[in-house]
mmCIF file of C-alpha atoms in Angstrom:
data_model
loop_
_atom_site.group_PDB
_atom_site.id
_atom_site.type_symbol
_atom_site.label_atom_id
_atom_site.label_comp_id
_atom_site.label_asym_id
_atom_site.label_seq_id
_atom_site.Cartn_x
_atom_site.Cartn_y
_atom_site.Cartn_z
ATOM 1 C CA UNK J 25 104.391 148.311 98.210
ATOM 2 C CA UNK J 26 106.710 149.237 100.735
ATOM 3 C CA UNK J 27 106.452 145.697 102.125
ATOM 4 C CA UNK J 28 107.851 144.640 98.298
ATOM 5 C CA UNK J 29 110.848 147.469 98.204
ATOM 6 C CA UNK J 30 111.540 145.717 101.816
ATOM 7 C CA UNK J 31 111.848 142.386 100.435
ATOM 8 C CA UNK J 32 114.177 143.582 97.312
ATOM 9 C CA UNK J 33 116.260 145.332 100.027
ATOM 10 C CA UNK J 34 116.478 142.311 101.879
ATOM 11 C CA UNK J 35 117.163 139.888 98.543
ATOM 12 C CA UNK J 36 119.820 142.880 97.623
ATOM 13 C CA UNK J 37 121.634 142.357 101.086
ATOM 14 C CA UNK J 38 121.427 138.407 100.700
ATOM 15 C CA UNK J 39 122.840 138.605 97.018
ATOM 16 C CA UNK J 40 125.841 140.838 97.988
ATOM 17 C CA UNK J 41 126.742 138.494 101.010
ATOM 18 C CA UNK J 42 126.565 135.432 98.434
ATOM 19 C CA UNK J 43 128.605 137.368 96.287
ATOM 20 C CA UNK J 44 131.198 137.953 98.660
ATOM 21 C CA UNK J 45 130.901 134.348 99.891
ATOM 22 C CA UNK J 46 131.258 133.092 96.416
ATOM 23 C CA UNK J 47 134.439 135.180 95.792
ATOM 24 C CA UNK J 48 135.976 134.068 99.076
ATOM 25 C CA UNK J 49 135.599 130.534 98.037
ATOM 26 C CA UNK J 50 137.305 130.601 94.506
ATOM 27 C CA UNK J 51 140.376 128.151 94.316
ATOM 28 C CA UNK J 52 142.770 130.783 94.012
ATOM 29 C CA UNK J 53 142.410 131.987 97.620
ATOM 30 C CA UNK J 54 143.217 128.768 99.273
ATOM 31 C CA UNK J 55 142.617 128.426 102.874
ATOM 32 C CA UNK J 56 145.938 128.292 104.665
ATOM 33 C CA UNK J 57 147.991 130.092 102.116
ATOM 34 C CA UNK J 58 149.518 133.508 101.890
ATOM 35 C CA UNK J 59 148.391 135.370 98.578
ATOM 36 C CA UNK J 60 147.179 134.095 95.426
ATOM 37 C CA UNK J 61 147.617 130.815 94.171
ATOM 38 C CA UNK J 62 148.564 129.953 90.465
ATOM 39 C CA UNK J 63 148.093 126.311 90.317
ATOM 40 C CA UNK J 64 144.432 125.927 89.760
ATOM 41 C CA UNK J 65 141.303 128.333 88.558
ATOM 42 C CA UNK J 66 138.005 128.579 89.108
ATOM 43 C CA UNK J 67 135.709 126.649 86.700
ATOM 44 C CA UNK J 68 133.634 128.321 84.124
ATOM 45 C CA UNK J 69 130.734 127.504 86.172
ATOM 46 C CA UNK J 70 131.964 129.354 89.134
ATOM 47 C CA UNK J 71 132.772 132.374 87.129
ATOM 48 C CA UNK J 72 129.125 132.305 85.692
ATOM 49 C CA UNK J 73 127.827 132.309 88.910
ATOM 50 C CA UNK J 74 129.542 135.117 90.005
ATOM 51 C CA UNK J 75 128.474 137.242 86.557
ATOM 52 C CA UNK J 76 124.794 136.060 87.361
ATOM 53 C CA UNK J 77 125.065 137.151 90.726
ATOM 54 C CA UNK J 78 126.632 140.830 89.884
ATOM 55 C CA UNK J 79 123.810 141.065 87.124
ATOM 56 C CA UNK J 80 121.126 140.493 89.434
ATOM 57 C CA UNK J 81 122.488 142.869 92.170
ATOM 58 C CA UNK J 82 122.758 145.494 89.550
ATOM 59 C CA UNK J 83 119.286 144.860 88.317
ATOM 60 C CA UNK J 84 117.956 145.088 91.917
ATOM 61 C CA UNK J 85 119.902 148.464 92.665
ATOM 62 C CA UNK J 86 118.404 149.954 89.577
ATOM 63 C CA UNK J 87 114.866 148.799 90.683
ATOM 64 C CA UNK J 88 115.320 150.274 94.229
ATOM 65 C CA UNK J 89 117.327 153.544 93.172
ATOM 66 C CA UNK J 90 115.074 156.476 93.819
ATOM 67 C CA UNK J 91 113.141 157.749 90.699
ATOM 68 C CA UNK J 92 114.216 161.191 89.471
ATOM 69 C CA UNK J 93 111.411 163.545 87.750
#
C-alpha cells in the first residue's frame, strides 16, 4: 500500500511539472519577447491538455489527502 501511495505521489509530482511546462510553452509566452503576446493564441487542444492535467492533479491530490475520521 505504501508503495502504491509513493507511486501516486511521484505521478502527482510529474504531472505538476508537466503542467508547468505546458503553461510555459503556450504561444502567448513567445521566447525572446517581453511580456504577453496578443498576436496568436493557444489552440483548443492545448487548453484541453491543460484542463486534463489540472483535473488529474486534483484527483490525485484528493486521493493522497489524509483521510479524516
